[in-house]
Amino acid sequence: MKKLLFLLLLSSISLAQNANRKYISHEFNNGELKISVSDGDYRIKLKNDKIAETTFIPKGETYNPTSHAVVLLDNNYLESNTNQDNNSLQLSSKGITIDVVLSPFQIKYSYKNKPILSEKNGYFKKDLSEVIDFTISSDEYLYGGGARALGMNRRGHRLQLYNRAHYGYETKAELMNFCIPLVLSSNLYAVHFDNAAIGYLDLDSKKDNSLSYETISGRKTYQVIASDSWDELMKNYTDLTGKQPLPPRWVFGNLSSRFGYRSQEQVEKTIKRFEDDNIPVDGIILDLYWFGKTVQGTMGNLEWDKDNFPNPEKMIADLNAKGVKTVLITEPFILTTSSKWNETVEKKVLATNADGSPATWDFYFGNTGIVDVFKPEGKEWFWNVYKRLINQGVGGLWGDLGEPEVFPSSAITAGGKADEIHNIYGHNWAKLIADGYKKDFPNQRPFILMRSGYSGSQRFGMIPWSGDVSRSWGGLQSQTEIALQMGMQGMAYMHSDLGGFAGDYFDNELYLRWLQFGVFSPLFRPHAQEDVASEVAYKDVDTKAKAKKAVELRYQLLPYNYNLAYENTQFGTPLMRPIFFEEPTNTKALNSAAGYFWGKSFLVYPITERGQKEKEVYFPKSSNWFDFYTGKKYSAGTTVKVKTEELYIPTFVRGGSFIPMYKVAQNTSKINTEELDVHYFNESGISTETTMYSDDGSTPFANNKDLFETVNFKSGSTQNQLVLSMYVTTASQYTSSQKKINYTVHNINKKPKSILVNSKPTPFEYDYKTKTVVFSGVQEGNYLASIIQF
C-alpha cells in the first residue's frame, strides 16, 4: 500500500514534461552533475544532505557564481552517490535525491524516498521574461514570498517581486517592503530562487498544481531544501542564507518613537516624562526632523539641525548616562536641495543615467538622487556619515525608504540596472553598515532598523518592521500573519509600529490591545504619526496606567525573550512560531494566524476586534496549558472560548515550563540580573528542562568568545515530592554572580508538608485559591536544589 501511495504521489507531481529539451551528454565531477542539453547546460549539486542546488545556463550565457543570498559553502566531504541507466541519472545523499529523466527530459526531487516536486517545463522564455516552473502536489499549503497580508496559505496567488511600500494598509496587502523569492511548503520543503532581479512568484494561481518563478534577467539558480520538521527547515534555510546575530540587550526594552521629535528639548522632555512616571524605556528614535525643520526639501542633509538640536553630543551623552540609547533615521535619497547634494555629485557616489550623470527624479520629498551602495565610493561615503554619528554616541541606525521607495528603471548602479538590484538595495545597505561596525566598532553590537531587505538580510543584523500600517483594527489584524511569515523566511525580528502608524484614528482600546500583543513580539516599539501620541508617557492617566503594565511585563520577560533571541542565532528558529510548527498535519492550523507560539513555552492569542468579550482558543495537543495570569488549566487538544480581560490578551504557558523573569527596572542597564523570579507550571509525572542564556548584552558574538553563562532549570516528580534544580554553567571568560531564585510553583493541589532548599528547610507560602507555592533560595556554588515534599 505504501508503495502504491508513493507511485501515485510521484505521478501527481510528474505529469508535465518539457518535450523540446533534448539530452546530449553529462559528467559527474566532485559531487556535481553537469548535463548538456539542446538549449543549454545544467549544473546540479548537493550543498549538504538537506539542500540541493540547480543552475541552468542557457546557450549564449556564461555561469554566474555570485549569490547575494547564499553563504553556505559547498561540502566537499559530503557522502553522495551517483547512479545511471539508459534513461536516467541520479545524484543522492542520505536525505535528498535528484533524479534526472533523460527522455523526455525532466528533473525530480525527493527526500528520504518521498517525492517533493519536479521541474515541469523547467527553464523557458516567455515574452520578455524568463521562467522556471515546477509541478507540485494538489494538497500542499504554500507560504513565503516576503511580507504580505494575504492569509497564511498563499497558494492561489501570483506574487509580484518588487519591494514597494503600501501606505496605510489594513487586512490586505499584496505587495509590501520585503519581497523574498522563497516558497515554503506544508510538505516540509522550501524552494529558494537565488536571483535578485524583479519578477513574480506564481503559487498555483491557475490551479493546475504548478509553482513558477518569473524574472527579467539574472541567475537561473534555485535551491531545494528538505527537512523532517519545521524547526529543522528553519535551521537549514538559515544555514543556507545566514544566521541573525544577537542584537544588543537594550533592543528588547521599550523604545520611544514617533514621526517625529522636532527638537532637542522635546527629546529630553519625552524621556523625563517616562522617568517621572517610572515607565521603563531603553531608547528614543528620532525621525527626519533631526536634520531638517521640514519634511520636504531637506532629506539627505544628514547633519544635525543646530537650530533645534543645538548640542546633540551633550543630549546623546546625557541620555546614554541614563541608559537610554539614541537611534537616528537615515534615507538613501539625497535631494538636489539638500546640503549634501554638491558633495555627493563631486564624489560620484550617486546612481547615474546612461551618460554617467547623476540620475534624478521627483517624489514626495523633493527632486532626488540616490546613493549607489554597490559602488565602493558610495559605500565609503555613506559609512563615513554613520561613523561620524556613532562617534557622537548614537546607539542605533534606522534605514528608511530602502525599497527603494522610488527607483526608476533607467537608473544605473555599479551592481546593475535599477530593476536588477531593486530588491537587494536595502540588503546591501544593511551590509555596508554591518561591515562598517565590524571594521570600526568591533566591540559594539549594531542595531539596524530597516524597512526593506532580501533573502539572507538577517545575517547583517537587520531588524525589519512591517511598514506604514493603518492605525486601525484592520491594521492590527494583519500583523500576526506578517510576523509569522517573515519569521519562517529567516527574518525573525519582523514587528510592527505598535498602536499603528498611519492616520489620526483615536482608540485607546486598540492602542492597549496592540501593546499587549507587542509584549510577545520581537520588538516593543510604539510609533505613529504625531496626530495621536504613540508613547505610553503621553497617554491619559487611565490609558497610561494600563499601558504601563504591558511595558513592565515586557521588562519582566527579558530573560525569557533574550534566550529566544539566542536560540534564533544558533538554530534560525523564529521567536514567533505558527501552531502548525508542532502540528504539521493540522489543516486548520495550516491556514491560521489567530494564535501563535512565543518561543516554546507561551501560546498567545491577540485580541484584534473592538469590544471582543471572548476569544476562541485552540490548545495544541502536545501538552496541557495554563493561563499565564490566573493559573487556570486547559487540556491538550481542546478548543475553548476564553473570556477576555482588559489588562492582557489570552496568554498560556505549556505545562512543565520554567518562565524566568526579572524585577522591573527603568531600563535594561539597571536590571538586577542576580535575582530571578521563576514561575514553574507543574505537571505531575513529567520531567522538563529549560536553559536560559545570558551575557553582557553588548559584546558581539559573546558566545564565541566564552563571555556567557547558561542557567539550567530541571524538574522531576514522584508521588510524594517535586524536585526543582538550577545549575549555572559559566564560560571561561565570563564572570558570573550568585543568584537568588524566587520560585512561584503553579498547579500544586495541596499544601506541601515542607520544602528543602539545598537540604535545608525553608519557609514558604501556599495559596489555596490559586494553588501556588512561593519560596526562595540562594545559589550555593553553581547549584540550587529545591525539594517540595507532600
mmCIF file of C-alpha atoms in Angstrom, residues 14-302:
data_model
loop_
_atom_site.group_PDB
_atom_site.id
_atom_site.type_symbol
_atom_site.label_atom_id
_atom_site.label_comp_id
_atom_site.label_asym_id
_atom_site.label_seq_id
_atom_site.Cartn_x
_atom_site.Cartn_y
_atom_site.Cartn_z
ATOM 1 C CA SER A 14 5.419 14.484 -12.719
ATOM 2 C CA LEU A 15 2.599 14.907 -15.185
ATOM 3 C CA ALA A 16 4.065 17.548 -17.471
ATOM 4 C CA GLN A 17 7.270 17.244 -19.464
ATOM 5 C CA ASN A 18 9.479 19.554 -21.479
ATOM 6 C CA ALA A 19 9.424 17.622 -24.736
ATOM 7 C CA ASN A 20 11.594 20.182 -26.564
ATOM 8 C CA ARG A 21 14.619 19.805 -24.293
ATOM 9 C CA LYS A 22 16.957 17.064 -25.541
ATOM 10 C CA TYR A 23 19.696 15.412 -23.526
ATOM 11 C CA ILE A 24 23.179 15.484 -25.114
ATOM 12 C CA SER A 25 25.748 14.411 -22.504
ATOM 13 C CA HIS A 26 26.686 14.506 -18.846
ATOM 14 C CA GLU A 27 29.530 14.146 -16.386
ATOM 15 C CA PHE A 28 29.845 13.642 -12.628
ATOM 16 C CA ASN A 29 32.663 15.718 -11.183
ATOM 17 C CA ASN A 30 33.481 16.267 -7.475
ATOM 18 C CA GLY A 31 29.902 15.769 -6.347
ATOM 19 C CA GLU A 32 28.443 17.927 -9.123
ATOM 20 C CA LEU A 33 26.369 16.683 -12.036
ATOM 21 C CA LYS A 34 26.807 18.647 -15.256
ATOM 22 C CA ILE A 35 24.347 17.967 -18.064
ATOM 23 C CA SER A 36 24.402 19.370 -21.580
ATOM 24 C CA VAL A 37 21.000 19.688 -23.241
ATOM 25 C CA SER A 38 19.854 21.125 -26.522
ATOM 26 C CA ASP A 39 19.255 24.651 -25.176
ATOM 27 C CA GLY A 40 21.962 24.953 -22.519
ATOM 28 C CA ASP A 41 23.664 23.320 -19.568
ATOM 29 C CA TYR A 42 22.610 22.228 -16.085
ATOM 30 C CA ARG A 43 24.828 22.276 -13.011
ATOM 31 C CA ILE A 44 23.344 20.249 -10.152
ATOM 32 C CA LYS A 45 24.978 19.691 -6.777
ATOM 33 C CA LEU A 46 24.248 18.814 -3.182
ATOM 34 C CA LYS A 47 25.097 21.565 -0.696
ATOM 35 C CA ASN A 48 24.518 19.071 2.123
ATOM 36 C CA ASP A 49 22.173 16.187 2.976
ATOM 37 C CA LYS A 50 19.191 18.547 3.045
ATOM 38 C CA ILE A 51 19.904 21.082 0.299
ATOM 39 C CA ALA A 52 20.303 20.672 -3.447
ATOM 40 C CA GLU A 53 21.237 23.463 -5.853
ATOM 41 C CA THR A 54 20.374 23.532 -9.543
ATOM 42 C CA THR A 55 21.543 26.081 -12.098
ATOM 43 C CA PHE A 56 20.555 26.326 -15.747
ATOM 44 C CA ILE A 57 22.828 28.237 -18.134
ATOM 45 C CA PRO A 58 21.022 28.958 -21.431
ATOM 46 C CA LYS A 59 23.014 28.823 -24.635
ATOM 47 C CA GLY A 60 24.872 32.072 -25.188
ATOM 48 C CA GLU A 61 25.208 32.810 -21.431
ATOM 49 C CA THR A 62 28.038 32.061 -19.003
ATOM 50 C CA TYR A 63 27.813 30.688 -15.486
ATOM 51 C CA ASN A 64 27.411 33.386 -12.819
ATOM 52 C CA PRO A 65 28.626 32.086 -9.439
ATOM 53 C CA THR A 66 27.697 35.201 -7.444
ATOM 54 C CA SER A 67 24.841 34.872 -4.969
ATOM 55 C CA HIS A 68 23.571 37.757 -2.838
ATOM 56 C CA ALA A 69 21.704 35.361 -0.577
ATOM 57 C CA VAL A 70 23.693 32.173 -0.060
ATOM 58 C CA VAL A 71 26.596 31.883 2.383
ATOM 59 C CA LEU A 72 26.683 28.097 2.856
ATOM 60 C CA LEU A 73 29.859 26.690 1.347
ATOM 61 C CA ASP A 74 29.833 23.505 -0.667
ATOM 62 C CA ASN A 75 30.599 20.433 1.414
ATOM 63 C CA ASN A 76 33.482 18.736 -0.373
ATOM 64 C CA TYR A 77 33.356 15.852 2.082
ATOM 65 C CA LEU A 78 29.664 15.106 1.696
ATOM 66 C CA GLU A 79 28.895 11.440 1.154
ATOM 67 C CA SER A 80 26.933 11.248 -2.072
ATOM 68 C CA ASN A 81 26.059 8.570 -4.571
ATOM 69 C CA THR A 82 25.670 8.641 -8.325
ATOM 70 C CA ASN A 83 23.701 6.194 -10.450
ATOM 71 C CA GLN A 84 22.707 5.981 -14.070
ATOM 72 C CA ASP A 85 20.939 3.708 -16.509
ATOM 73 C CA ASN A 86 19.816 4.013 -20.097
ATOM 74 C CA ASN A 87 17.305 6.801 -19.410
ATOM 75 C CA SER A 88 18.130 8.322 -16.038
ATOM 76 C CA LEU A 89 20.779 9.867 -13.852
ATOM 77 C CA GLN A 90 20.719 10.150 -10.089
ATOM 78 C CA LEU A 91 22.620 12.213 -7.527
ATOM 79 C CA SER A 92 21.746 11.379 -3.922
ATOM 80 C CA SER A 93 22.724 11.766 -0.271
ATOM 81 C CA LYS A 94 21.341 10.332 2.956
ATOM 82 C CA GLY A 95 18.466 12.767 2.624
ATOM 83 C CA ILE A 96 17.840 14.478 -0.673
ATOM 84 C CA THR A 97 17.868 12.791 -4.081
ATOM 85 C CA ILE A 98 17.817 14.324 -7.560
ATOM 86 C CA ASP A 99 16.568 12.099 -10.390
ATOM 87 C CA VAL A 100 17.052 13.223 -13.987
ATOM 88 C CA VAL A 101 14.973 11.544 -16.663
ATOM 89 C CA LEU A 102 16.784 11.898 -19.982
ATOM 90 C CA SER A 103 13.876 11.458 -22.387
ATOM 91 C CA PRO A 104 11.529 13.222 -22.149
ATOM 92 C CA PHE A 105 13.860 15.428 -20.089
ATOM 93 C CA GLN A 106 12.826 16.122 -16.503
ATOM 94 C CA ILE A 107 14.363 16.774 -13.065
ATOM 95 C CA LYS A 108 12.671 15.401 -9.950
ATOM 96 C CA TYR A 109 13.458 15.873 -6.258
ATOM 97 C CA SER A 110 12.716 13.578 -3.336
ATOM 98 C CA TYR A 111 13.658 13.427 0.328
ATOM 99 C CA LYS A 112 14.151 10.134 2.106
ATOM 100 C CA ASN A 113 12.359 8.392 -0.760
ATOM 101 C CA LYS A 114 9.367 10.739 -0.596
ATOM 102 C CA PRO A 115 8.781 12.866 -3.740
ATOM 103 C CA ILE A 116 8.893 16.617 -3.173
ATOM 104 C CA LEU A 117 8.437 18.335 -6.534
ATOM 105 C CA SER A 118 9.640 18.164 -10.124
ATOM 106 C CA GLU A 119 10.500 20.598 -12.866
ATOM 107 C CA LYS A 120 7.530 20.990 -15.177
ATOM 108 C CA ASN A 121 8.961 22.787 -18.181
ATOM 109 C CA GLY A 122 11.946 23.812 -16.139
ATOM 110 C CA TYR A 123 13.537 26.900 -17.664
ATOM 111 C CA PHE A 124 11.909 28.618 -20.641
ATOM 112 C CA LYS A 125 11.470 32.098 -22.102
ATOM 113 C CA LYS A 126 8.089 33.796 -22.141
ATOM 114 C CA ASP A 127 7.664 37.162 -23.879
ATOM 115 C CA LEU A 128 10.268 39.430 -22.221
ATOM 116 C CA SER A 129 10.746 37.265 -19.150
ATOM 117 C CA GLU A 130 12.423 34.022 -18.131
ATOM 118 C CA VAL A 131 10.540 31.332 -16.215
ATOM 119 C CA ILE A 132 11.351 28.249 -14.141
ATOM 120 C CA ASP A 133 8.296 26.163 -13.308
ATOM 121 C CA PHE A 134 7.513 23.058 -11.286
ATOM 122 C CA THR A 135 4.751 20.575 -10.706
ATOM 123 C CA ILE A 136 3.604 20.284 -7.096
ATOM 124 C CA SER A 137 1.110 18.061 -5.317
ATOM 125 C CA SER A 138 -2.525 19.067 -5.040
ATOM 126 C CA ASP A 139 -2.818 19.131 -1.269
ATOM 127 C CA GLU A 140 0.107 21.210 -0.025
ATOM 128 C CA TYR A 141 -0.145 24.649 1.566
ATOM 129 C CA LEU A 142 2.325 27.298 0.399
ATOM 130 C CA TYR A 143 3.967 30.141 2.306
ATOM 131 C CA GLY A 144 6.648 32.759 1.661
ATOM 132 C CA GLY A 145 7.233 35.444 -0.955
ATOM 133 C CA GLY A 146 8.140 38.011 1.702
ATOM 134 C CA ALA A 147 5.929 40.286 3.797
ATOM 135 C CA ARG A 148 2.301 40.380 2.655
ATOM 136 C CA ALA A 149 -1.177 40.288 4.140
ATOM 137 C CA LEU A 150 -2.988 37.589 2.177
ATOM 138 C CA GLY A 151 -3.849 34.852 4.661
ATOM 139 C CA MET A 152 -1.336 32.296 5.864
ATOM 140 C CA ASN A 153 -1.795 29.876 2.962
ATOM 141 C CA ARG A 154 -0.654 31.835 -0.096
ATOM 142 C CA ARG A 155 -1.435 29.163 -2.629
ATOM 143 C CA GLY A 156 -3.526 30.579 -5.468
ATOM 144 C CA HIS A 157 -1.718 33.929 -5.582
ATOM 145 C CA ARG A 158 0.644 35.381 -8.154
ATOM 146 C CA LEU A 159 3.070 37.472 -6.133
ATOM 147 C CA GLN A 160 4.990 40.365 -7.620
ATOM 148 C CA LEU A 161 8.632 40.536 -6.538
ATOM 149 C CA TYR A 162 9.193 44.275 -6.382
ATOM 150 C CA ASN A 163 9.780 45.819 -2.952
ATOM 151 C CA ARG A 164 7.251 48.597 -2.540
ATOM 152 C CA ALA A 165 5.670 50.349 0.426
ATOM 153 C CA HIS A 166 1.914 50.099 0.981
ATOM 154 C CA TYR A 167 0.912 53.137 2.996
ATOM 155 C CA GLY A 168 -1.971 52.723 5.425
ATOM 156 C CA TYR A 169 -2.692 49.058 4.645
ATOM 157 C CA GLU A 170 -5.078 47.027 6.779
ATOM 158 C CA THR A 171 -6.176 43.411 6.285
ATOM 159 C CA LYS A 172 -4.913 43.030 2.706
ATOM 160 C CA ALA A 173 -1.573 43.998 1.203
ATOM 161 C CA GLU A 174 -0.479 42.098 -1.899
ATOM 162 C CA LEU A 175 2.824 43.939 -2.216
ATOM 163 C CA MET A 176 4.997 45.265 0.601
ATOM 164 C CA ASN A 177 8.546 46.187 1.527
ATOM 165 C CA PHE A 178 10.081 42.704 1.614
ATOM 166 C CA CYS A 179 9.709 40.502 -1.469
ATOM 167 C CA ILE A 180 11.691 37.332 -0.838
ATOM 168 C CA PRO A 181 11.945 34.724 -3.642
ATOM 169 C CA LEU A 182 11.308 31.822 -1.286
ATOM 170 C CA VAL A 183 8.412 29.354 -1.202
ATOM 171 C CA LEU A 184 7.821 27.019 1.740
ATOM 172 C CA SER A 185 5.511 24.021 1.637
ATOM 173 C CA SER A 186 3.448 22.246 4.261
ATOM 174 C CA ASN A 187 5.168 19.114 2.930
ATOM 175 C CA LEU A 188 8.283 20.355 4.762
ATOM 176 C CA TYR A 189 10.409 21.607 1.928
ATOM 177 C CA ALA A 190 11.311 25.006 0.507
ATOM 178 C CA VAL A 191 12.453 26.358 -2.843
ATOM 179 C CA HIS A 192 14.657 29.433 -2.888
ATOM 180 C CA PHE A 193 15.174 31.234 -6.199
ATOM 181 C CA ASP A 194 18.677 32.614 -5.990
ATOM 182 C CA ASN A 195 18.312 35.705 -8.132
ATOM 183 C CA ALA A 196 17.917 39.342 -7.139
ATOM 184 C CA ALA A 197 16.144 40.782 -10.189
ATOM 185 C CA ILE A 198 12.470 41.764 -10.028
ATOM 186 C CA GLY A 199 9.820 39.308 -11.169
ATOM 187 C CA TYR A 200 6.945 37.141 -9.937
ATOM 188 C CA LEU A 201 6.279 34.047 -7.882
ATOM 189 C CA ASP A 202 3.187 32.165 -9.034
ATOM 190 C CA LEU A 203 1.871 29.865 -6.309
ATOM 191 C CA ASP A 204 -0.577 27.861 -8.421
ATOM 192 C CA SER A 205 -2.772 30.832 -9.366
ATOM 193 C CA LYS A 206 -4.107 28.871 -12.349
ATOM 194 C CA LYS A 207 -4.989 25.914 -10.112
ATOM 195 C CA ASP A 208 -3.045 23.460 -12.260
ATOM 196 C CA ASN A 209 -0.697 22.254 -9.473
ATOM 197 C CA SER A 210 2.177 24.415 -10.619
ATOM 198 C CA LEU A 211 4.737 26.651 -8.985
ATOM 199 C CA SER A 212 6.677 29.109 -11.120
ATOM 200 C CA TYR A 213 9.295 31.816 -10.817
ATOM 201 C CA GLU A 214 9.438 34.565 -13.431
ATOM 202 C CA THR A 215 12.165 37.189 -13.762
ATOM 203 C CA ILE A 216 13.537 39.787 -16.161
ATOM 204 C CA SER A 217 17.138 38.568 -16.068
ATOM 205 C CA GLY A 218 19.896 37.115 -13.923
ATOM 206 C CA ARG A 219 20.797 33.739 -12.489
ATOM 207 C CA LYS A 220 18.689 30.682 -13.205
ATOM 208 C CA THR A 221 19.674 29.095 -9.882
ATOM 209 C CA TYR A 222 17.454 27.648 -7.188
ATOM 210 C CA GLN A 223 17.921 25.611 -4.042
ATOM 211 C CA VAL A 224 15.574 22.884 -2.842
ATOM 212 C CA ILE A 225 15.659 22.485 0.953
ATOM 213 C CA ALA A 226 14.047 19.471 2.631
ATOM 214 C CA SER A 227 13.595 18.584 6.285
ATOM 215 C CA ASP A 228 11.887 16.329 8.809
ATOM 216 C CA SER A 229 10.299 19.164 10.811
ATOM 217 C CA TRP A 230 9.576 22.870 10.591
ATOM 218 C CA ASP A 231 12.275 23.671 13.153
ATOM 219 C CA GLU A 232 14.789 21.774 11.045
ATOM 220 C CA LEU A 233 13.614 23.532 7.878
ATOM 221 C CA MET A 234 14.250 26.894 9.575
ATOM 222 C CA LYS A 235 17.734 25.766 10.557
ATOM 223 C CA ASN A 236 18.513 24.502 7.083
ATOM 224 C CA TYR A 237 17.303 27.676 5.355
ATOM 225 C CA THR A 238 19.313 29.914 7.712
ATOM 226 C CA ASP A 239 22.330 27.615 7.302
ATOM 227 C CA LEU A 240 21.969 28.428 3.605
ATOM 228 C CA THR A 241 21.440 32.198 3.888
ATOM 229 C CA GLY A 242 22.947 33.079 7.268
ATOM 230 C CA LYS A 243 22.004 33.330 10.925
ATOM 231 C CA GLN A 244 20.894 36.532 12.666
ATOM 232 C CA PRO A 245 23.496 37.847 15.145
ATOM 233 C CA LEU A 246 22.261 38.594 18.630
ATOM 234 C CA PRO A 247 21.046 42.210 18.955
ATOM 235 C CA PRO A 248 22.061 44.393 21.896
ATOM 236 C CA ARG A 249 20.070 43.580 25.019
ATOM 237 C CA TRP A 250 18.599 47.095 25.217
ATOM 238 C CA VAL A 251 16.750 46.439 21.945
ATOM 239 C CA PHE A 252 14.371 44.135 23.859
ATOM 240 C CA GLY A 253 13.159 47.021 26.031
ATOM 241 C CA ASN A 254 10.641 49.780 25.337
ATOM 242 C CA LEU A 255 11.627 52.147 22.520
ATOM 243 C CA SER A 256 10.122 55.638 22.400
ATOM 244 C CA SER A 257 9.390 56.648 18.816
ATOM 245 C CA ARG A 258 7.226 58.972 16.741
ATOM 246 C CA PHE A 259 7.127 60.882 13.479
ATOM 247 C CA GLY A 260 8.801 62.869 14.856
ATOM 248 C CA TYR A 261 10.729 64.646 17.608
ATOM 249 C CA ARG A 262 11.309 68.206 16.389
ATOM 250 C CA SER A 263 13.886 69.463 18.888
ATOM 251 C CA GLN A 264 16.464 68.543 21.495
ATOM 252 C CA GLU A 265 14.144 69.970 24.122
ATOM 253 C CA GLN A 266 11.296 67.682 23.033
ATOM 254 C CA VAL A 267 13.560 64.620 23.148
ATOM 255 C CA GLU A 268 14.749 65.441 26.659
ATOM 256 C CA LYS A 269 11.231 66.254 27.905
ATOM 257 C CA THR A 270 9.885 62.990 26.489
ATOM 258 C CA ILE A 271 12.424 60.860 28.333
ATOM 259 C CA LYS A 272 11.800 62.852 31.513
ATOM 260 C CA ARG A 273 8.085 62.041 31.274
ATOM 261 C CA PHE A 274 8.940 58.350 31.177
ATOM 262 C CA GLU A 275 11.197 58.786 34.204
ATOM 263 C CA ASP A 276 8.680 60.857 36.168
ATOM 264 C CA ASP A 277 6.024 58.163 35.708
ATOM 265 C CA ASN A 278 8.504 55.296 36.288
ATOM 266 C CA ILE A 279 7.755 53.852 32.866
ATOM 267 C CA PRO A 280 10.719 51.800 31.612
ATOM 268 C CA VAL A 281 12.384 52.995 28.407
ATOM 269 C CA ASP A 282 15.624 51.979 26.693
ATOM 270 C CA GLY A 283 15.804 54.088 23.566
ATOM 271 C CA ILE A 284 14.428 57.055 21.707
ATOM 272 C CA ILE A 285 14.173 57.016 17.908
ATOM 273 C CA LEU A 286 14.433 60.295 16.004
ATOM 274 C CA ASP A 287 12.696 60.672 12.662
ATOM 275 C CA LEU A 288 13.783 63.095 9.936
ATOM 276 C CA TYR A 289 13.464 66.332 11.929
ATOM 277 C CA TRP A 290 16.920 65.753 13.395
ATOM 278 C CA PHE A 291 18.415 67.033 10.125
ATOM 279 C CA GLY A 292 15.682 69.363 8.864
ATOM 280 C CA LYS A 293 12.852 71.569 10.023
ATOM 281 C CA THR A 294 10.511 70.414 7.267
ATOM 282 C CA VAL A 295 9.562 67.055 5.802
ATOM 283 C CA GLN A 296 10.048 68.167 2.225
ATOM 284 C CA GLY A 297 13.226 69.612 0.807
ATOM 285 C CA THR A 298 15.715 68.526 3.498
ATOM 286 C CA MET A 299 16.207 64.782 3.011
ATOM 287 C CA GLY A 300 19.868 63.996 2.508
ATOM 288 C CA ASN A 301 21.229 66.705 4.815
ATOM 289 C CA LEU A 302 22.348 64.023 7.282
#
